[in-house]
Coordinates of N, CA and C and ligand atoms in Angstrom, one line a residue:
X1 N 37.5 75.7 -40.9 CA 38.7 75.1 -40.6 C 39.9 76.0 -40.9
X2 N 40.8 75.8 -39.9 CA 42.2 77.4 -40.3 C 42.9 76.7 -41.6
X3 N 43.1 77.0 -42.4 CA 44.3 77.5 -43.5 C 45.0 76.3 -43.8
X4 N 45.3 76.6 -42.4 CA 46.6 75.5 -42.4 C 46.5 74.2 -41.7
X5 N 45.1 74.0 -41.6 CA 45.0 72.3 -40.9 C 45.6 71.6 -41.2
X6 N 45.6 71.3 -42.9 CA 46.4 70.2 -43.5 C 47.5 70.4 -43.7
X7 N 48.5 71.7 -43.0 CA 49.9 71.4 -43.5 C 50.4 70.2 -41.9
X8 N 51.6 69.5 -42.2 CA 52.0 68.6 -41.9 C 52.3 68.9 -40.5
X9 N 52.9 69.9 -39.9 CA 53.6 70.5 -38.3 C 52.6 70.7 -38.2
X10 N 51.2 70.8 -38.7 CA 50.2 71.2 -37.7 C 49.4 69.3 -37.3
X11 N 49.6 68.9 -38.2 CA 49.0 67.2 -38.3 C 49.8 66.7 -37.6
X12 N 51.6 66.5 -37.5 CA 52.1 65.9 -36.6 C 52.0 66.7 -34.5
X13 N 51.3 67.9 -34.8 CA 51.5 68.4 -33.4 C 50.1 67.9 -32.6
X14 N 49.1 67.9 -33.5 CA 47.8 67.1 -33.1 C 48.0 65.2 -32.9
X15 N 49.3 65.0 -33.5 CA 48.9 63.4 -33.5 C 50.2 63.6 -32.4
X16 N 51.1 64.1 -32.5 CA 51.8 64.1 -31.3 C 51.1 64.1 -29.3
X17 N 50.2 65.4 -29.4 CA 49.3 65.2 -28.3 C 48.5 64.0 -28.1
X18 N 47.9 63.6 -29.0 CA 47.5 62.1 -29.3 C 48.1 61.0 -28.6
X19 N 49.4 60.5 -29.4 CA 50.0 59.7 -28.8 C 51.2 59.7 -28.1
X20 N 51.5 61.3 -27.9 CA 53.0 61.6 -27.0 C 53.8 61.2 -27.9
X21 N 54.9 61.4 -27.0 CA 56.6 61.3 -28.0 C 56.7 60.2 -28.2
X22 N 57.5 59.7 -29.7 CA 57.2 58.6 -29.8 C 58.8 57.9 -29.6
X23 N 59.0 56.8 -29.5 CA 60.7 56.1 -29.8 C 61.1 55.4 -30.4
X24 N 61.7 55.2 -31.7 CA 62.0 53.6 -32.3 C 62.0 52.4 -31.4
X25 N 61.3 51.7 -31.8 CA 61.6 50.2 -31.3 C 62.0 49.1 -31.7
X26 N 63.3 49.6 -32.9 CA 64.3 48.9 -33.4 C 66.1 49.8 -33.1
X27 N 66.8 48.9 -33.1 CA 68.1 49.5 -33.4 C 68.3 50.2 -34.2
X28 N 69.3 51.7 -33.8 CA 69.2 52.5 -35.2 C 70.6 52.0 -36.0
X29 N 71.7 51.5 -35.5 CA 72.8 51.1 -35.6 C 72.5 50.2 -37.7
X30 N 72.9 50.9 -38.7 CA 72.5 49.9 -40.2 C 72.4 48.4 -40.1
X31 N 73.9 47.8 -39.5 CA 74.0 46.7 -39.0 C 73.0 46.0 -38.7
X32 N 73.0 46.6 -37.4 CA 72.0 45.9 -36.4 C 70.6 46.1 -36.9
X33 N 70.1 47.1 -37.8 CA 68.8 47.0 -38.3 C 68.5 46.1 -39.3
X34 N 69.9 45.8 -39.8 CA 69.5 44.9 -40.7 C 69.0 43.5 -40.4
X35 N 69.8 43.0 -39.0 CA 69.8 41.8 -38.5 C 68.4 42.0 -37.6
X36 N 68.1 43.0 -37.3 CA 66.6 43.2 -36.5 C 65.6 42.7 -37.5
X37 N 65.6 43.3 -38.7 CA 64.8 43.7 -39.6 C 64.5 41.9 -40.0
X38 N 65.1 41.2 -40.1 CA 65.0 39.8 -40.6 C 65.0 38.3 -39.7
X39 N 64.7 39.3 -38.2 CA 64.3 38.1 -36.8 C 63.1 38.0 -36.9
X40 N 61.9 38.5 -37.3 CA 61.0 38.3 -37.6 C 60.1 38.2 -38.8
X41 N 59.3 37.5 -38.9 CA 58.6 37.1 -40.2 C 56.6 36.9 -39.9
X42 N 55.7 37.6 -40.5 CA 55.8 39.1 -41.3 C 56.4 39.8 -40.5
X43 N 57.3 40.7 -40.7 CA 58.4 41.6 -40.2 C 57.2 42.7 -39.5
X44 N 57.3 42.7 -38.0 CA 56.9 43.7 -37.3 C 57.6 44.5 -36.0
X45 N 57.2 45.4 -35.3 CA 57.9 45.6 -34.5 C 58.0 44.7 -33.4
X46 N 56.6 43.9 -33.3 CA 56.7 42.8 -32.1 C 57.3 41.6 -32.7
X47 N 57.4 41.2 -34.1 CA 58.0 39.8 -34.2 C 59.5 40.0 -34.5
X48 N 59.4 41.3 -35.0 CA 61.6 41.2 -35.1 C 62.0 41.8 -33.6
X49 N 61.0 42.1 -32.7 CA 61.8 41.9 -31.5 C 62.0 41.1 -30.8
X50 N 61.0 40.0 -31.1 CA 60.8 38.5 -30.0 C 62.4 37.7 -30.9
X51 N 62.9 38.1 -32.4 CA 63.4 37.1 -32.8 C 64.9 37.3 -32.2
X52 N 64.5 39.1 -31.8 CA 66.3 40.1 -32.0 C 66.6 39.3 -30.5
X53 N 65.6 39.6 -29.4 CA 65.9 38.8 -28.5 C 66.6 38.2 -27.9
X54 N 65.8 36.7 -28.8 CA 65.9 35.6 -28.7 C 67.8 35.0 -29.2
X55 N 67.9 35.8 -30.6 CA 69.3 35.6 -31.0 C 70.6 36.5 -30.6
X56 N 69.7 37.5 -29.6 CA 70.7 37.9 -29.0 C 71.4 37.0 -27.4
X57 N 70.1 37.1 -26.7 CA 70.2 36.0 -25.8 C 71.1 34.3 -26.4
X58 N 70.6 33.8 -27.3 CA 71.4 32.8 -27.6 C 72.3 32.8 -28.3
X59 N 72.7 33.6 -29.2 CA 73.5 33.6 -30.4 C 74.6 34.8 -30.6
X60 N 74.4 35.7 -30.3 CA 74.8 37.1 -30.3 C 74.4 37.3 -31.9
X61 N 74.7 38.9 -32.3 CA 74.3 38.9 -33.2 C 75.2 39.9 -34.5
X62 N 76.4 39.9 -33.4 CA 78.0 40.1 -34.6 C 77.7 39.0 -36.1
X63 N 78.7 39.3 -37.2 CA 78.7 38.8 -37.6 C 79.4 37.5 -37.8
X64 N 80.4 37.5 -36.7 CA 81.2 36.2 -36.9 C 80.2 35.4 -35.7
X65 N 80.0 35.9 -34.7 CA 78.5 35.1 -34.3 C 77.8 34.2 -35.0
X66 N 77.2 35.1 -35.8 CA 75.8 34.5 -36.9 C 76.8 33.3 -37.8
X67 N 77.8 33.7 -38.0 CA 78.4 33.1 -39.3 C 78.8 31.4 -38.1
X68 N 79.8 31.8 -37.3 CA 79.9 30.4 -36.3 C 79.0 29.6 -35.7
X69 N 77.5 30.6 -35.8 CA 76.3 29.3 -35.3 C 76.0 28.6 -36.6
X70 N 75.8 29.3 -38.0 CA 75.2 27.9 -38.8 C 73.8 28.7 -38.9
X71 N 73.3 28.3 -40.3 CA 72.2 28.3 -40.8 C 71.2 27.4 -40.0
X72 N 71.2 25.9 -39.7 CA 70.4 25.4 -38.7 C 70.1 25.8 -37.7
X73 N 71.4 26.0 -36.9 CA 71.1 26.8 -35.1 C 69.7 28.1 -35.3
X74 N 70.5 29.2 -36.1 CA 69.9 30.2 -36.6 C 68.7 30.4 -37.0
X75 N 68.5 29.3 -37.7 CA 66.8 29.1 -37.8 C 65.8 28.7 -37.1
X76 N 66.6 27.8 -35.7 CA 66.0 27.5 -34.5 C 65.4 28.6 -33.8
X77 N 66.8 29.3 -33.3 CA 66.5 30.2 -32.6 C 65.6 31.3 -33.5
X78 N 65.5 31.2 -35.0 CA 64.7 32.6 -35.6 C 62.9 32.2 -34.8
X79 N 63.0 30.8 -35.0 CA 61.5 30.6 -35.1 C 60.7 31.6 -34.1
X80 N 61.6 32.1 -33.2 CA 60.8 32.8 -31.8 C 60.2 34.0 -33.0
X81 N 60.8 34.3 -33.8 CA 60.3 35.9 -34.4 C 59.3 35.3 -35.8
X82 N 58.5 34.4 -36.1 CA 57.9 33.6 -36.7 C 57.9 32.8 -37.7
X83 N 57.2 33.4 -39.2 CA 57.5 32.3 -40.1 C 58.7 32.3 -40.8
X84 N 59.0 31.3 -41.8 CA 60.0 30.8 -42.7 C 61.4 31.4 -41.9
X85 N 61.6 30.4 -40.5 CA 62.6 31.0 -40.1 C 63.9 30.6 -40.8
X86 N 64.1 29.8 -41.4 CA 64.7 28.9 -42.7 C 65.5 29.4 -43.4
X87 N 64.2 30.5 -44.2 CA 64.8 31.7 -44.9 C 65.6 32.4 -44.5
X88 N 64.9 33.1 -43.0 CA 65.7 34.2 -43.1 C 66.8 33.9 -42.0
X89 N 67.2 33.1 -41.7 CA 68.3 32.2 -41.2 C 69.9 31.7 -42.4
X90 N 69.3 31.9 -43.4 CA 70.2 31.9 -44.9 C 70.5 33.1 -45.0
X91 N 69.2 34.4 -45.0 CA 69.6 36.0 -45.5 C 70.3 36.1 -44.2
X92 N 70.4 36.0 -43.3 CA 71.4 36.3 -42.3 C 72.8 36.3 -42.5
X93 N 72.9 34.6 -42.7 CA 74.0 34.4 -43.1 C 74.9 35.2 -44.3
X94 N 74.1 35.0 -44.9 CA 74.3 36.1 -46.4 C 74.9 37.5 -46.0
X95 N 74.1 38.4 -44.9 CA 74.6 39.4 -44.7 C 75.6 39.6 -44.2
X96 N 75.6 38.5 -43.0 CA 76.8 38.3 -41.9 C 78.3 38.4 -42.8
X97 N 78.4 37.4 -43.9 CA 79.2 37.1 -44.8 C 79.3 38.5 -45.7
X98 N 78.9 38.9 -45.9 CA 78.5 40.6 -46.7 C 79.5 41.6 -46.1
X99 N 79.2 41.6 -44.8 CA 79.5 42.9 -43.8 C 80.9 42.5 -43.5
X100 N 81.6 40.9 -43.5 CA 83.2 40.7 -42.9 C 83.5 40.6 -44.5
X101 N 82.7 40.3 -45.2 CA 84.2 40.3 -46.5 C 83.9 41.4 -47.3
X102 N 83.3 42.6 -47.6 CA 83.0 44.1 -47.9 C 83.2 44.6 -47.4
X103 N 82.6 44.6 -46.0 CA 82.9 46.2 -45.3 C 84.0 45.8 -43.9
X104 N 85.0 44.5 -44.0 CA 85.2 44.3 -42.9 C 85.3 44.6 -41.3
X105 N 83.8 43.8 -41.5 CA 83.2 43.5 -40.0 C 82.2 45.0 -39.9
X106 N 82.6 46.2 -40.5 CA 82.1 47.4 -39.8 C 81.2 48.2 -41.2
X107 N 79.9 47.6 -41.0 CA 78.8 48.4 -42.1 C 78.8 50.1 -42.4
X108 N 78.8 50.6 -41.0 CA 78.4 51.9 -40.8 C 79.6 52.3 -41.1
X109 N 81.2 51.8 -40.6 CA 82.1 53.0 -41.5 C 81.9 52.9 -43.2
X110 N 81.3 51.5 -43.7 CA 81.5 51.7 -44.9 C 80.5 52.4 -45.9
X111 N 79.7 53.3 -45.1 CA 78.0 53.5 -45.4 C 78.9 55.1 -46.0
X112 N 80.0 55.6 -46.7 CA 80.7 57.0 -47.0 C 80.1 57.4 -47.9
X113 N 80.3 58.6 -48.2 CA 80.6 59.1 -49.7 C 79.0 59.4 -50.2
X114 N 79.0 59.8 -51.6 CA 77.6 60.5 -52.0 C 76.6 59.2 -51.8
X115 N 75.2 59.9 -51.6 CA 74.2 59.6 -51.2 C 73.8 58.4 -51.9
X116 N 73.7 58.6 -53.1 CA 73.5 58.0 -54.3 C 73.8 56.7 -53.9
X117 N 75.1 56.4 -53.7 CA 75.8 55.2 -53.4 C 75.7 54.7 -52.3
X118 N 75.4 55.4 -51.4 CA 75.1 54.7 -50.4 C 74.2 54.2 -50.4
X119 N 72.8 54.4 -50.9 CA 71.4 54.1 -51.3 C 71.5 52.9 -51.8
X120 N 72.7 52.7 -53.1 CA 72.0 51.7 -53.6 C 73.4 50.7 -53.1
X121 N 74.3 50.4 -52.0 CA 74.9 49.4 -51.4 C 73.6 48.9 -50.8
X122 N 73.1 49.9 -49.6 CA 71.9 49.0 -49.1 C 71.0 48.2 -49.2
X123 N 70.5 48.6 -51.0 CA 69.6 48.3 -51.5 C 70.1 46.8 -52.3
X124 N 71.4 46.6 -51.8 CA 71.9 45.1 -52.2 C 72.0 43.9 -51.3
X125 N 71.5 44.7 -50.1 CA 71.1 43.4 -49.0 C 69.9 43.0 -49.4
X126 N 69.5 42.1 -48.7 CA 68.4 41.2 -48.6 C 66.9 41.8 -47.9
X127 N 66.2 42.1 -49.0 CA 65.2 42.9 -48.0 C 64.9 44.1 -48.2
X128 N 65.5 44.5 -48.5 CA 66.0 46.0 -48.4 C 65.7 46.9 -49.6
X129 N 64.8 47.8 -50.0 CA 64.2 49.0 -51.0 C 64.2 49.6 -50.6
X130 N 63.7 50.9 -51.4 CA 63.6 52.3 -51.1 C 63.3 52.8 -49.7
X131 N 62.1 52.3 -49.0 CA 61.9 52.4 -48.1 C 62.3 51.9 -46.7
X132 N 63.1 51.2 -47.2 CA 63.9 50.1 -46.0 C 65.6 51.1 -46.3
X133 N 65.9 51.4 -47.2 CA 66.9 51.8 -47.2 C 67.2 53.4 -46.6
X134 N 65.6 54.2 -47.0 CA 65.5 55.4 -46.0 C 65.5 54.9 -44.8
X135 N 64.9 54.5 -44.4 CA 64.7 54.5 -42.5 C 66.4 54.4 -41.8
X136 N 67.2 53.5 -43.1 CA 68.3 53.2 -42.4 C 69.3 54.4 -42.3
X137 N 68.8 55.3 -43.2 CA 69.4 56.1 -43.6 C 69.4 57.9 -43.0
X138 N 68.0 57.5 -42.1 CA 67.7 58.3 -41.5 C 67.8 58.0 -39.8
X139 N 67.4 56.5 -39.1 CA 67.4 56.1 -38.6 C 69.3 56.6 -37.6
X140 N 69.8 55.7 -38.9 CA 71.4 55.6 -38.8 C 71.9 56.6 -38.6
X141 N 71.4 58.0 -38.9 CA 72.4 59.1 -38.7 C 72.5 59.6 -39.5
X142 N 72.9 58.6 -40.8 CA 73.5 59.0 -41.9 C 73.2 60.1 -42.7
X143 N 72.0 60.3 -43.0 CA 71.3 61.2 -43.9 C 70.0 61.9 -43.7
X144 N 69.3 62.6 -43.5 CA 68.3 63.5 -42.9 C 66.7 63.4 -44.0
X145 N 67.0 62.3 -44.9 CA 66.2 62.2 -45.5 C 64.8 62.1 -45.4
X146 N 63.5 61.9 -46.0 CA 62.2 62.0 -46.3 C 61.8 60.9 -45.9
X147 N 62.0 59.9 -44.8 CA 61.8 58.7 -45.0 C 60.4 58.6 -44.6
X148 N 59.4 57.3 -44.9 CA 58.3 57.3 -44.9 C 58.0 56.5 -44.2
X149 N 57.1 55.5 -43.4 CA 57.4 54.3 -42.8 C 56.5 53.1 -44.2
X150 N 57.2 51.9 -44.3 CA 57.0 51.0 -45.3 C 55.1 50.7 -45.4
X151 N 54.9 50.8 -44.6 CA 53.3 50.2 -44.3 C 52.0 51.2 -44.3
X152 N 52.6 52.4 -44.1 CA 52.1 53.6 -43.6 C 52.0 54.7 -45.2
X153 N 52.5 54.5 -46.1 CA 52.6 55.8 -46.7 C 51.5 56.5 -47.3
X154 N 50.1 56.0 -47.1 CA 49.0 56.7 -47.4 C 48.8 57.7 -46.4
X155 N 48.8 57.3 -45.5 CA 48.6 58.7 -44.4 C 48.6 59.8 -45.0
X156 N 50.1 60.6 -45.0 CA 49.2 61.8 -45.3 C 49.4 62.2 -46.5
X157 N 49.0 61.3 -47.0 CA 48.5 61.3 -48.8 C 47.2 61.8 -48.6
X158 N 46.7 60.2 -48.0 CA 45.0 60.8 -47.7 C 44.7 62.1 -47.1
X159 N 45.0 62.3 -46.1 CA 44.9 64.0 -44.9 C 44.9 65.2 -46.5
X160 N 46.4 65.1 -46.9 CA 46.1 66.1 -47.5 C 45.6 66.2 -49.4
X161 N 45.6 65.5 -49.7 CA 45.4 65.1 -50.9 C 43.6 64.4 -51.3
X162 N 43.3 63.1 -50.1 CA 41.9 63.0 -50.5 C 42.1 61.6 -50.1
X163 N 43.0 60.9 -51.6 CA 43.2 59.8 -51.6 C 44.2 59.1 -51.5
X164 N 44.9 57.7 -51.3 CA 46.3 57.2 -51.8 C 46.1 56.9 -53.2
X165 N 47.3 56.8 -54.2 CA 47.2 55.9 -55.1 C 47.1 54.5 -55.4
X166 N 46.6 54.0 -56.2 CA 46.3 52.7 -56.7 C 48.3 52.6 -56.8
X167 N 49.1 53.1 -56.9 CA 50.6 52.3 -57.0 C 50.9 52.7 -55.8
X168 N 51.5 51.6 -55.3 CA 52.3 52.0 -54.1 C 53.5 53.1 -54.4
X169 N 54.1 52.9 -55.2 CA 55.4 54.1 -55.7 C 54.9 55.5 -55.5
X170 N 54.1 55.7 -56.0 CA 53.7 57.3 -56.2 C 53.2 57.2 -54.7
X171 N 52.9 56.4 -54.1 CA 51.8 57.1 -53.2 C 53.2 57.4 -52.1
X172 N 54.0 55.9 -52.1 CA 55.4 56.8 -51.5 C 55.9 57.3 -51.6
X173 N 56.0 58.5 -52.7 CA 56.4 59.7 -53.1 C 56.1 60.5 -53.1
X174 N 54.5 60.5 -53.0 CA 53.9 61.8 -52.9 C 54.5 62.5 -51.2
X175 N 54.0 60.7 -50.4 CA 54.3 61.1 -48.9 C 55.9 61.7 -48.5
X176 N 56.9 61.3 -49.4 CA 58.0 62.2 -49.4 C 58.0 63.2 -49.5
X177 N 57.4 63.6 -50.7 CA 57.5 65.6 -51.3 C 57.0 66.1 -50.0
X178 N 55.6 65.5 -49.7 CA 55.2 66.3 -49.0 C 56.2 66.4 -46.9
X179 N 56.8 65.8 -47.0 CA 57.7 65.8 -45.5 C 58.9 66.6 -46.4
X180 N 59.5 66.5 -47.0 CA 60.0 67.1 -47.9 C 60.3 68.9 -47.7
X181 N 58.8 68.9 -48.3 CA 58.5 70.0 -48.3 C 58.1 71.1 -47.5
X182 N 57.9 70.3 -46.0 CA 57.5 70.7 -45.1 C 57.9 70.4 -43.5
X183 N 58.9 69.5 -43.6 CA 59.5 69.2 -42.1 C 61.1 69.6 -42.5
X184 N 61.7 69.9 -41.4 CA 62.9 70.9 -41.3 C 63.9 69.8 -41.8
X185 N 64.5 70.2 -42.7 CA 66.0 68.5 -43.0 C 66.8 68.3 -41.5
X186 N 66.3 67.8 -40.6 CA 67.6 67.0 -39.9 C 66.6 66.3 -39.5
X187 N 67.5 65.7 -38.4 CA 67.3 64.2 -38.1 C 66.2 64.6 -36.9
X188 N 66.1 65.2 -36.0 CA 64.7 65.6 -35.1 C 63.8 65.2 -36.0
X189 N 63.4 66.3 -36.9 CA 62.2 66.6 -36.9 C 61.8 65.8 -37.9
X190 N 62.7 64.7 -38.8 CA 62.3 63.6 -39.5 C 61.9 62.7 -39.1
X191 N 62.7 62.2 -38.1 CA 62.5 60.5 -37.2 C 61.0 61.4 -36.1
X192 N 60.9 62.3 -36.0 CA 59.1 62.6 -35.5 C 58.7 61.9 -36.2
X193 N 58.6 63.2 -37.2 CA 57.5 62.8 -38.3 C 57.3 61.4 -39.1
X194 N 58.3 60.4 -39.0 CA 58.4 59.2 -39.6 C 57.4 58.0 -38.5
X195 N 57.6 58.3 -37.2 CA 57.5 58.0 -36.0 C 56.3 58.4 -35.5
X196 N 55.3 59.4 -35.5 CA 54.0 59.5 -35.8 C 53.3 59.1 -36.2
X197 N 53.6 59.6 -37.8 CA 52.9 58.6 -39.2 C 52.4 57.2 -38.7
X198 N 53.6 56.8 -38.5 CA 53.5 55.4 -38.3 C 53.0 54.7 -37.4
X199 N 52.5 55.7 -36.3 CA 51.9 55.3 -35.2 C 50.4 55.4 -35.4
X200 N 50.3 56.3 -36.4 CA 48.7 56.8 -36.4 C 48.8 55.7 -37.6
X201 N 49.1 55.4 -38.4 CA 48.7 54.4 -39.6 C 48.6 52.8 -39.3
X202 N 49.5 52.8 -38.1 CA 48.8 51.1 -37.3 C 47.8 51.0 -36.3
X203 N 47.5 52.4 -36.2 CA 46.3 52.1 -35.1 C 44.6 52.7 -35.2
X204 N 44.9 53.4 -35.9 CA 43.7 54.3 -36.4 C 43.8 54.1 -38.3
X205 N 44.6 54.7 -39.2 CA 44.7 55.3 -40.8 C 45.0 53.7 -40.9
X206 N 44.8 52.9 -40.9 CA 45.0 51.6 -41.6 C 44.6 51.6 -42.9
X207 N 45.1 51.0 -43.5 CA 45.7 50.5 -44.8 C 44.3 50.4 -45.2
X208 N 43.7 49.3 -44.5 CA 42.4 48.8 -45.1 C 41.4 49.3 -43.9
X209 N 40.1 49.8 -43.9 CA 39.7 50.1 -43.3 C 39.8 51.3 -42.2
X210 N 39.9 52.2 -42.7 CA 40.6 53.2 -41.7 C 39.8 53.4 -40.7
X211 N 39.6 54.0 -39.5 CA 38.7 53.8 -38.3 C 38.8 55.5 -37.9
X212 N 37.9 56.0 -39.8 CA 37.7 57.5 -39.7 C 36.7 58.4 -38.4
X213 N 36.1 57.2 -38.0 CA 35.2 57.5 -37.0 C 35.1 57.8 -35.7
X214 N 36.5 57.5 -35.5 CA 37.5 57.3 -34.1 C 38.6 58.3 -34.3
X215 N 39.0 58.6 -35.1 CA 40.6 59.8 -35.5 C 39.8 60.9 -35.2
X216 N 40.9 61.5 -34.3 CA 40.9 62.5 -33.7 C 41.3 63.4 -34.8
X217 N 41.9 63.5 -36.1 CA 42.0 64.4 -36.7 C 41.4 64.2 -38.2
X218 N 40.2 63.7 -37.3 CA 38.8 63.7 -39.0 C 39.1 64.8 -39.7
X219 N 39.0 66.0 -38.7 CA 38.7 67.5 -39.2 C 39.5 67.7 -40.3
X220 N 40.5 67.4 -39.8 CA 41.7 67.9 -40.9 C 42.3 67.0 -41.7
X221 N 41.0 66.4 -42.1 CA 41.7 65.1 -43.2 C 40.6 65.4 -44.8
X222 N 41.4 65.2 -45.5 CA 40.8 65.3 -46.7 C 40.3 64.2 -47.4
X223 N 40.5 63.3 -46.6 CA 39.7 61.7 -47.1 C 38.2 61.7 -46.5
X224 N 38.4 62.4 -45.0 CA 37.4 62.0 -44.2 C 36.4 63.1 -45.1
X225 N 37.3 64.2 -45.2 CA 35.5 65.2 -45.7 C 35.1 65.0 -47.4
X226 N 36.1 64.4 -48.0 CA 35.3 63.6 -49.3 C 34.7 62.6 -49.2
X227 N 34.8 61.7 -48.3 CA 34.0 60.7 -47.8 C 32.7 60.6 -47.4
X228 N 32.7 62.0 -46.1 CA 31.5 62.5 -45.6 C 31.0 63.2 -46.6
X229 N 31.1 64.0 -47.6 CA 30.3 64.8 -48.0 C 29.4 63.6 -49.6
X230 N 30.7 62.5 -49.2 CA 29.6 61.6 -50.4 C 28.6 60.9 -49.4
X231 N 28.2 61.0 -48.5 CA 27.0 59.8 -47.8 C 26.3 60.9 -47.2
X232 N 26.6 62.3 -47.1 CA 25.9 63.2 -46.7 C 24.4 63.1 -47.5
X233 N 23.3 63.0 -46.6 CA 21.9 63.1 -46.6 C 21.6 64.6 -47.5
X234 N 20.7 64.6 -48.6 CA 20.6 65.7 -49.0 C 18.9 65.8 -48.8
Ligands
SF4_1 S1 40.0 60.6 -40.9 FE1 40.4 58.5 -41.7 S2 41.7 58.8 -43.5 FE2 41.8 60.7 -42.4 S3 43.6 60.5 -41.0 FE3 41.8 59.8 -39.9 S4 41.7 57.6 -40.2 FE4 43.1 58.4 -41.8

């Protein structure tokens, strides 16, 4: 194997060929990710789109919108993006109400100033952690950060390391250092790499059951060859 299989531009250029370019299929707008982010329940790309839709078509999705339909309307129209639309027909409101009397009306101008702080405004909506608050943050323009995708961050823990951790924390950290350390700081070559990951960890590197047998880049995974060499026939 070359050298450098397991560094990261060589793993995203193989999974790239894989599954071609990839594109968000949420709004990058903070705002509007946030209202994306909570039209669906379990939050996916197909249920917060059926819900973003749905409440865009009926409702719009400003915040004096959200705030003039009502918590009941809201929850009607959530149900298209699935469960406890109830809930998240309340965190709406919440935010809606957040964004006109904080940031009046306008999130993204109020998203200023050191990093730090903007991290943790985000992290005061509804929903919203470390990992929800990078994507926005990277997503948005704002900051060129390490972001990881929320479901995904074993990937290339496993590739290059062996295994994930038993904590979710570390194991999301590790997958930072290592984008980190190895994909260029701006916003290209982050939102790839975030956008790959994520494509190869819902379809193939799953969480549970990885489908090592089918990935095209066995070779250069460090799970796959401690794996194989434990059931290896002696
Ligand atoms: S070989 Fe298995 S663990 Fe390694 S990247 Fe592929 S699916 Fe994931």
């Amino acid at each position: 194997m070359h050298r450098d299989a397991r560094s990261i531009p060589e793993i995203l250029r193989q999974l790239e060929s894989l599954y071609g370019k990839q594109e968000p299929g949420w709004p990058s707008d903070p705002y509007d990710f946030l209202v994306w982010w909570h039209c669906g329940y379990p939050a996916s790309d197909t249920s917060c789109a059926k819900g973003w839709e749905k409440l865009n078509s009926e409702v719009g999705v400003e915040p004096r919108q959200l705030l003039a339909a009502g918590a009941a309307r809201l929850a009607r129209v959530l149900k298209a993006g699935g469960m406890v639309p109830e809930l998240r027909a309340m965190r709406l409101m919440e935010i809606a109400a957040r964004i006109q009397d904080e940031y009046g009306g306008d999130l993204r101008a109020g998203l200023a100033g050191p990093l730090s702080k903007v991290r943790q405004a985000l992290k005061r909506f509804p929903n919203i952690a470390d990992p929800g608050a990078d994507r926005i943050l990277l997503f948005g323009g704002i900051a060129p950060v390490p972001a990881v995708p929320s479901n995904c961050p074993h990937v290339l823990v496993r590739i290059q390391r062996g295994q994930e951790r038993e904590n979710y924390g570390v194991t999301y950290r590790e997958a930072q250092e290592a984008i980190e350390a190895e994909i260029p700081k701006n916003f290209d070559a982050r939102t790839r790499a975030y956008l790959l990951v994520k494509r190869h960890g819902q379809t193939v590197c799953k969480r549970r059951n990885p489908e090592c047998e089918n990935c095209p880049i066995s070779s250069s995974c460090a799970f796959f060859a401690a794996n194989t060499a434990a059931v290896a026939p002696v």
